[in-house]
Coordinates of C-alpha atoms and ligand atoms in Angstrom, one line a residue:
M24 CA -124.6 236.0 61.0
R25 CA -123.8 238.3 63.8
S26 CA -125.0 235.8 66.4
E27 CA -122.6 233.3 65.1
R28 CA -119.8 235.8 65.3
A29 CA -120.8 236.7 68.8
G30 CA -120.8 233.1 69.8
R31 CA -117.4 232.6 68.4
R32 CA -116.2 235.7 70.2
A33 CA -117.6 234.5 73.5
Q34 CA -116.0 231.0 72.8
R35 CA -112.7 232.5 72.0
A36 CA -112.8 234.7 75.1
R37 CA -113.2 231.5 77.1
V38 CA -110.2 230.1 75.2
V39 CA -108.2 233.2 76.2
L40 CA -109.1 232.8 79.9
T41 CA -107.5 229.5 80.1
G42 CA -104.7 230.7 78.0
A43 CA -101.4 232.5 78.4
I44 CA -102.8 235.9 79.5
V45 CA -104.3 234.6 82.7
A46 CA -101.6 232.1 83.3
T47 CA -99.1 234.9 82.9
L48 CA -100.8 237.5 84.8
A49 CA -101.5 234.7 87.5
L50 CA -116.1 247.3 92.4
T51 CA -118.7 250.9 95.2
G52 CA -122.1 251.3 94.2
C53 CA -124.8 253.3 95.7
T54 CA -128.6 252.9 95.6
P55 CA -130.0 254.7 92.5
D56 CA -132.4 257.5 92.8
P57 CA -135.9 256.1 93.5
V58 CA -137.9 255.9 90.3
A59 CA -140.7 258.4 90.2
T60 CA -144.1 257.0 89.6
D61 CA -145.5 259.7 87.3
N62 CA -145.6 258.9 83.6
R63 CA -143.9 262.1 82.4
S64 CA -140.4 261.3 83.6
V65 CA -137.5 259.0 82.4
E66 CA -134.8 257.4 84.5
V67 CA -131.5 257.3 82.4
F68 CA -129.0 254.9 83.9
S69 CA -125.2 255.5 83.2
W70 CA -121.9 256.0 85.0
W71 CA -121.5 259.5 83.9
A72 CA -121.8 260.9 87.4
S73 CA -119.1 263.5 87.7
G74 CA -116.7 265.9 86.0
S75 CA -116.6 266.1 82.3
E76 CA -118.8 263.0 81.9
K77 CA -121.6 264.6 83.9
L78 CA -121.1 267.8 82.0
A79 CA -121.4 265.9 78.7
L80 CA -124.6 264.2 80.0
D81 CA -126.0 267.6 81.1
A82 CA -125.4 268.9 77.5
L83 CA -127.4 266.0 76.2
V84 CA -130.2 266.5 78.8
A85 CA -130.4 270.2 77.7
V86 CA -131.1 269.1 74.2
F87 CA -133.7 266.5 75.6
H88 CA -135.5 269.3 77.5
E89 CA -135.7 271.4 74.4
Q90 CA -137.0 268.6 72.2
H91 CA -139.3 267.0 74.8
P92 CA -140.4 269.6 77.2
G93 CA -142.4 268.4 80.1
I94 CA -140.5 265.1 80.7
E95 CA -138.6 265.0 83.9
F96 CA -135.1 263.7 83.6
I97 CA -134.2 261.3 86.5
N98 CA -130.4 260.8 86.7
G99 CA -129.7 257.2 87.6
A100 CA -125.8 257.5 87.1
I101 CA -123.7 255.3 89.4
A102 CA -120.2 256.7 89.9
G103 CA -117.2 254.7 88.7
G104 CA -115.3 254.9 85.4
A105 CA -116.2 252.5 82.6
G106 CA -119.1 251.3 84.6
S107 CA -116.9 249.7 87.1
A108 CA -119.7 249.9 89.7
A109 CA -122.8 250.7 87.6
K110 CA -122.8 247.3 85.7
D111 CA -123.1 245.3 88.9
V112 CA -126.0 247.6 90.0
L113 CA -127.7 247.2 86.6
A114 CA -127.3 243.3 86.8
S115 CA -128.9 243.3 90.1
R116 CA -131.8 245.5 89.1
M117 CA -132.4 243.5 85.9
T118 CA -132.5 240.4 88.0
N119 CA -135.0 241.9 90.4
G120 CA -137.3 243.1 87.7
D121 CA -136.5 246.7 88.3
P122 CA -135.0 247.9 85.1
P123 CA -134.2 251.6 84.5
D124 CA -136.3 253.1 81.7
T125 CA -133.1 253.2 79.6
F126 CA -129.5 252.3 80.3
L127 CA -126.0 253.0 78.9
I128 CA -124.5 250.0 77.1
H129 CA -121.4 249.4 74.9
G130 CA -121.8 248.2 71.4
G131 CA -120.6 244.6 70.5
V132 CA -120.6 241.6 72.8
E133 CA -122.2 243.5 75.7
I134 CA -125.4 244.0 73.6
D135 CA -125.2 240.3 72.4
E136 CA -125.2 239.3 76.1
H137 CA -128.1 241.5 77.1
V138 CA -130.0 240.3 74.1
E139 CA -129.3 236.8 75.0
A140 CA -130.6 237.4 78.4
G141 CA -133.8 238.7 77.0
D142 CA -133.1 242.2 78.5
L143 CA -133.7 244.4 75.4
Q144 CA -136.6 245.4 73.2
D145 CA -135.7 245.6 69.5
L146 CA -135.5 249.1 68.1
D147 CA -136.1 248.4 64.4
A148 CA -139.3 250.5 64.3
L149 CA -137.6 253.4 66.0
F150 CA -134.6 253.2 63.5
D151 CA -137.1 253.2 60.6
E152 CA -138.9 256.2 62.1
L153 CA -135.7 258.1 62.5
H154 CA -134.1 257.0 59.2
L155 CA -131.2 256.1 61.3
T156 CA -129.8 253.0 59.5
A157 CA -128.7 255.0 56.5
N158 CA -126.9 257.6 58.6
L159 CA -124.7 255.2 60.7
P160 CA -121.2 253.9 59.6
D161 CA -121.2 250.1 59.1
A162 CA -118.9 249.6 62.1
V163 CA -121.5 251.4 64.3
L164 CA -124.6 249.7 62.9
D165 CA -123.0 246.3 63.3
A166 CA -122.0 247.0 66.9
V167 CA -125.7 247.7 67.9
S168 CA -127.3 244.9 65.9
V169 CA -127.8 241.2 66.5
D170 CA -128.9 239.1 63.5
G171 CA -129.9 242.2 61.6
T172 CA -132.0 243.6 64.4
V173 CA -131.0 246.8 66.2
Y174 CA -131.1 246.9 70.0
A175 CA -129.5 250.2 71.0
V176 CA -129.3 253.9 69.8
P177 CA -125.6 254.8 69.4
A178 CA -124.8 258.0 71.3
D179 CA -121.1 258.5 70.2
V180 CA -118.0 256.8 69.2
H181 CA -114.9 257.0 71.4
R182 CA -111.3 256.0 70.8
A183 CA -109.5 254.0 73.4
N184 CA -105.9 253.9 72.1
L185 CA -104.7 257.4 73.1
L186 CA -101.7 258.7 75.0
W187 CA -101.9 262.0 76.7
A188 CA -99.1 264.2 78.0
N189 CA -98.2 267.4 79.9
P190 CA -95.8 269.2 77.4
T191 CA -94.2 271.3 80.2
V192 CA -93.3 268.0 82.1
L193 CA -91.8 266.6 78.9
A194 CA -89.7 269.8 78.2
A195 CA -88.5 269.9 81.9
S196 CA -87.3 266.3 81.3
G197 CA -85.3 267.2 78.3
L198 CA -87.8 265.8 75.9
D199 CA -89.1 267.5 72.8
P200 CA -92.9 267.8 73.4
A201 CA -93.6 267.7 69.6
A202 CA -91.7 264.3 69.2
D203 CA -93.7 261.3 68.1
Y204 CA -93.6 257.9 69.7
D205 CA -93.9 255.4 66.9
T206 CA -93.0 252.4 69.1
L207 CA -93.2 251.4 72.7
D208 CA -89.4 251.2 72.7
Q209 CA -89.1 254.9 71.9
W210 CA -91.7 255.7 74.6
F211 CA -89.7 253.6 77.2
V212 CA -86.8 255.8 76.5
A213 CA -88.9 258.9 77.3
L214 CA -90.3 257.3 80.4
E215 CA -86.8 256.6 81.7
A216 CA -85.8 260.1 81.2
I217 CA -88.8 261.4 83.2
K218 CA -88.3 259.0 85.9
A219 CA -84.7 260.4 86.4
T220 CA -86.3 263.9 87.1
G221 CA -88.3 262.5 90.1
R222 CA -91.6 262.9 88.5
T223 CA -94.1 260.0 87.8
P224 CA -93.7 259.1 84.2
L225 CA -97.1 257.4 83.8
A226 CA -100.2 258.1 85.8
V227 CA -102.6 255.1 86.0
G228 CA -105.7 254.4 88.1
S229 CA -107.5 251.4 89.5
T230 CA -107.9 248.0 87.9
W231 CA -110.1 248.9 84.9
T232 CA -107.6 251.5 83.8
Q233 CA -104.8 249.0 84.1
V234 CA -106.7 246.5 81.9
H235 CA -107.2 249.4 79.5
L236 CA -103.4 249.9 79.5
L237 CA -102.9 246.2 78.9
E238 CA -105.3 246.2 76.0
Q239 CA -103.3 249.1 74.4
V240 CA -100.0 247.2 74.9
L241 CA -101.5 244.1 73.2
L242 CA -102.7 246.2 70.3
S243 CA -99.3 247.8 70.0
R244 CA -97.4 244.5 69.9
L245 CA -99.9 242.4 68.0
G246 CA -101.3 244.9 65.6
A247 CA -105.0 245.2 64.7
D248 CA -105.4 241.7 63.2
G249 CA -103.4 240.0 66.0
Y250 CA -105.2 241.9 68.8
S251 CA -108.7 241.1 67.3
G252 CA -107.5 237.5 66.9
L253 CA -107.3 237.2 70.7
W254 CA -111.0 237.4 70.8
D255 CA -111.9 235.3 67.7
G256 CA -109.4 232.5 68.3
S257 CA -107.0 233.2 65.4
T258 CA -104.2 234.6 67.7
D259 CA -102.5 232.1 70.0
P260 CA -102.6 233.6 73.5
A261 CA -99.4 231.7 74.3
S262 CA -97.5 233.3 71.3
P263 CA -94.2 235.0 72.0
E264 CA -95.9 238.3 70.9
V265 CA -98.5 238.0 73.7
T266 CA -95.8 237.1 76.2
A267 CA -93.8 240.1 75.1
A268 CA -96.7 242.3 75.4
I269 CA -97.3 241.2 79.0
D270 CA -93.6 241.8 79.7
D271 CA -94.0 245.3 78.4
F272 CA -97.1 245.8 80.6
G273 CA -95.1 244.8 83.6
R274 CA -92.3 247.1 82.6
L275 CA -94.8 250.0 82.2
L276 CA -96.1 249.5 85.7
T277 CA -92.7 250.2 87.1
Y278 CA -93.2 253.8 85.8
T279 CA -96.6 254.3 87.3
N280 CA -97.9 256.0 90.6
A281 CA -97.8 253.5 93.5
D282 CA -101.2 254.6 94.7
R283 CA -102.9 253.6 91.3
D284 CA -105.5 251.4 92.9
A285 CA -107.0 254.4 94.8
L286 CA -107.5 256.5 91.6
D287 CA -110.2 256.6 88.9
W288 CA -109.3 257.8 85.4
Q289 CA -110.1 261.4 86.2
D290 CA -107.6 261.4 89.0
A291 CA -104.9 259.9 86.9
A292 CA -105.6 262.5 84.1
Q293 CA -105.5 265.3 86.7
R294 CA -102.0 264.2 87.8
V295 CA -100.9 265.0 84.3
V296 CA -102.8 268.2 84.1
D297 CA -101.2 269.3 87.3
G298 CA -97.8 268.4 86.1
Q299 CA -97.2 265.6 88.8
A300 CA -97.1 263.1 86.0
A301 CA -96.0 263.2 82.3
F302 CA -98.3 260.8 80.6
T303 CA -101.5 258.8 80.9
V304 CA -103.1 256.3 78.6
M305 CA -106.9 256.7 78.3
G306 CA -109.7 257.0 75.9
D307 CA -110.7 260.3 74.4
W308 CA -113.3 261.0 77.1
A309 CA -110.1 262.5 78.7
V310 CA -109.9 265.3 76.3
A311 CA -112.2 267.5 78.2
S312 CA -110.1 267.1 81.4
F313 CA -107.2 268.4 79.4
E314 CA -109.0 271.2 77.6
T315 CA -110.3 272.7 80.8
G316 CA -107.1 272.0 82.7
G317 CA -105.4 275.3 81.6
L318 CA -102.7 273.5 79.6
G319 CA -103.9 274.8 76.3
P320 CA -104.9 272.3 73.5
A321 CA -104.5 268.7 74.6
T322 CA -101.3 266.9 73.8
W323 CA -102.1 263.5 72.4
W324 CA -100.9 260.7 70.2
P325 CA -102.1 257.2 69.3
V326 CA -100.6 254.9 71.8
P327 CA -97.1 254.0 70.4
G328 CA -97.3 251.3 67.9
T329 CA -101.1 251.8 67.1
V330 CA -101.0 254.5 64.5
G331 CA -103.7 253.8 61.9
V332 CA -105.8 251.7 64.2
Y333 CA -109.0 253.1 65.9
D334 CA -109.8 251.1 69.1
M335 CA -113.5 251.8 69.2
V336 CA -115.7 252.2 72.4
L337 CA -119.3 252.8 71.4
D338 CA -121.7 254.2 73.9
A339 CA -125.4 253.6 73.2
F340 CA -128.8 253.5 75.0
T341 CA -131.4 250.8 75.3
L342 CA -135.0 250.2 75.7
P343 CA -135.1 247.4 78.4
V344 CA -137.8 244.8 78.5
G345 CA -140.0 246.0 81.5
S346 CA -139.2 249.7 81.1
R347 CA -142.0 251.2 83.0
R348 CA -142.0 254.4 80.8
P349 CA -141.4 253.2 77.3
E350 CA -142.8 256.3 75.6
E351 CA -140.5 258.6 77.6
A352 CA -137.5 256.3 77.2
S353 CA -138.2 256.4 73.4
D354 CA -138.2 260.1 73.5
W355 CA -134.8 260.0 75.2
L356 CA -133.6 257.6 72.5
R357 CA -134.9 260.1 69.9
T358 CA -132.8 262.9 71.4
V359 CA -129.7 260.6 71.7
A360 CA -130.1 259.8 67.9
S361 CA -130.8 263.4 66.9
H362 CA -128.4 265.5 64.9
E363 CA -128.5 268.2 67.6
G364 CA -128.1 265.7 70.4
Q365 CA -125.2 264.0 68.9
V366 CA -123.2 267.1 68.2
A367 CA -123.8 268.6 71.6
F368 CA -122.9 265.4 73.3
A369 CA -119.8 264.6 71.3
N370 CA -118.4 268.0 71.6
A371 CA -118.8 268.0 75.4
K372 CA -117.7 264.3 75.8
G373 CA -114.6 264.2 73.6
A374 CA -116.1 261.7 71.3
I375 CA -117.2 261.9 67.7
P376 CA -120.9 261.5 66.8
A377 CA -122.1 258.1 65.9
R378 CA -124.0 259.5 62.9
D379 CA -122.0 260.1 59.9
D380 CA -124.0 263.0 58.4
V381 CA -122.4 265.5 60.8
S382 CA -120.1 268.2 59.2
T383 CA -116.7 268.8 60.7
A384 CA -117.5 272.5 61.0
E385 CA -119.9 271.5 63.8
L386 CA -117.1 269.8 65.7
G387 CA -114.3 270.8 68.1
T388 CA -110.7 270.7 67.2
Y389 CA -110.0 267.3 68.7
Q390 CA -113.2 265.8 67.3
R391 CA -112.3 266.9 63.7
A392 CA -109.0 265.0 63.9
A393 CA -110.7 262.0 65.5
L394 CA -113.4 261.9 62.8
A395 CA -110.7 261.9 60.1
G396 CA -108.9 259.1 61.9
F397 CA -112.1 257.0 62.3
R398 CA -112.8 257.3 58.6
S399 CA -109.3 256.2 57.5
D400 CA -108.1 253.9 60.3
E401 CA -108.7 250.3 60.8
V402 CA -111.4 249.9 63.4
V403 CA -111.1 247.3 66.2
L404 CA -113.3 246.7 69.2
S405 CA -112.3 247.4 72.8
F406 CA -111.9 244.4 75.1
T407 CA -111.9 246.4 78.4
H408 CA -115.0 248.2 77.5
G409 CA -117.1 245.1 76.7
S410 CA -117.2 245.1 72.9
A411 CA -114.7 242.4 71.9
A412 CA -115.5 239.7 74.4
G413 CA -117.9 238.7 77.1
S414 CA -118.3 240.1 80.6
A415 CA -117.0 236.8 82.1
A416 CA -113.8 237.2 80.1
V417 CA -113.4 240.9 81.2
A418 CA -114.0 240.0 84.8
T419 CA -111.4 237.2 84.7
V420 CA -108.7 239.2 82.9
S421 CA -109.5 242.0 85.4
A422 CA -108.9 239.7 88.4
A423 CA -105.7 238.5 86.8
V424 CA -104.5 242.0 86.2
A425 CA -105.3 243.0 89.7
T426 CA -103.2 240.1 91.1
F427 CA -100.4 240.8 88.6
T428 CA -100.2 244.6 89.3
A429 CA -100.4 244.1 93.1
G430 CA -97.1 242.3 92.8
T431 CA -95.5 244.9 90.6
T432 CA -94.0 247.9 92.2
G433 CA -94.9 251.4 91.2
T434 CA -92.7 254.4 91.9
P435 CA -93.6 255.5 95.4
E436 CA -90.4 257.6 95.7
L437 CA -91.6 259.7 92.9
Q438 CA -94.8 260.9 94.3
A439 CA -95.1 264.6 94.6
Ligands
LIG513 C1 -116.3 254.0 78.9 C2 -117.4 254.8 78.3 C3 -117.0 256.2 78.1 C4 -116.5 256.8 79.4 C5 -115.4 255.9 80.0 C6 -114.8 256.3 81.4 O1 -116.7 252.7 79.1 O2 -117.7 254.2 77.1 O3 -118.1 256.9 77.6 O4 -117.5 257.0 80.2 O5 -116.0 254.6 80.1 O6 -115.9 256.3 82.3

């Protein structure tokens, strides 16, 4: 049963916390918009507050207005990539009995935890009405279900394990922009060549993006099964492979911008777009930054060593217990689930639709390639984005990473 799996994941996450990762490695909110009191509005809580993420949310809201005219959209977004500030605000609102009408959530353990806390209404009836179950891939349905009951409507599927580059910077460093990086070791050679030119080889942002990077190195060195085993207990966190991955992570940090803690993921991606840095590692929500950056089609690869693996980040929306406008919130969920909503949102967000009855002809260039990958690759769940292990585990590893990276020098002399 899923709850047993979730319990095991949470237990294993606790094991990890006392294990080698933490041993080795040794959030700004603002008050959300006031909730309107009329009953033809809906407050949608997320962290898609600016840039391409806001534009993607706007695209979904446009479909919502077409499908449900007359319902005012109240944007409850709290800035901060990956929910780095929003999740704290949400927790406090849930504790204070002030839930948004619907909120953004990640599939997997994040949903398990909210169900366990009694925060979520089940959505079985809505899924039946929308015939949604039959139109979702198993990995997606499983990620929004607990004990066979569904608790969130999936909005999209993102891929976390991607490496993005500025081809002009690569060429100026004597590198072939079309070369592949099958292994971390090949990538290190390229990073060294870029460093020699005085540019920042790898742009990184604040702590959550550093945890995201660590996740990718673990996936690269351990493979899909070894990585997933960190969260179900079948991988020894004190194994030589984990230690080697942490060494690689430390080495990668020496190629990064020294001001990383002041940046969010958009700023790090912009450094690459602007040619100040060669690479960044980020999920495919970054594709819009590259596509609008004037560089032409985005240049990307699976993170070296992770070809054939799809590190899934699943965005979904909920119906919280205590939602003051459940009818309007359900209409929002109907739009999120709709074919039109999924296509508009995925194309703007850089994701693929969660529904599997969307034709590739409806999708952008990146999304077509991503869909083919999702259908053929081995799917694993992201740790950083709350799917593979519990929030306590993510918080503890994040604190350990912050401590570790604070003691690891970036490349201040390389700043443009
Ligand atoms: C993830 C989320 C993505 C994107 C990203 C950066 O957690 O699933 O949709 O928003 O954070 O903010």
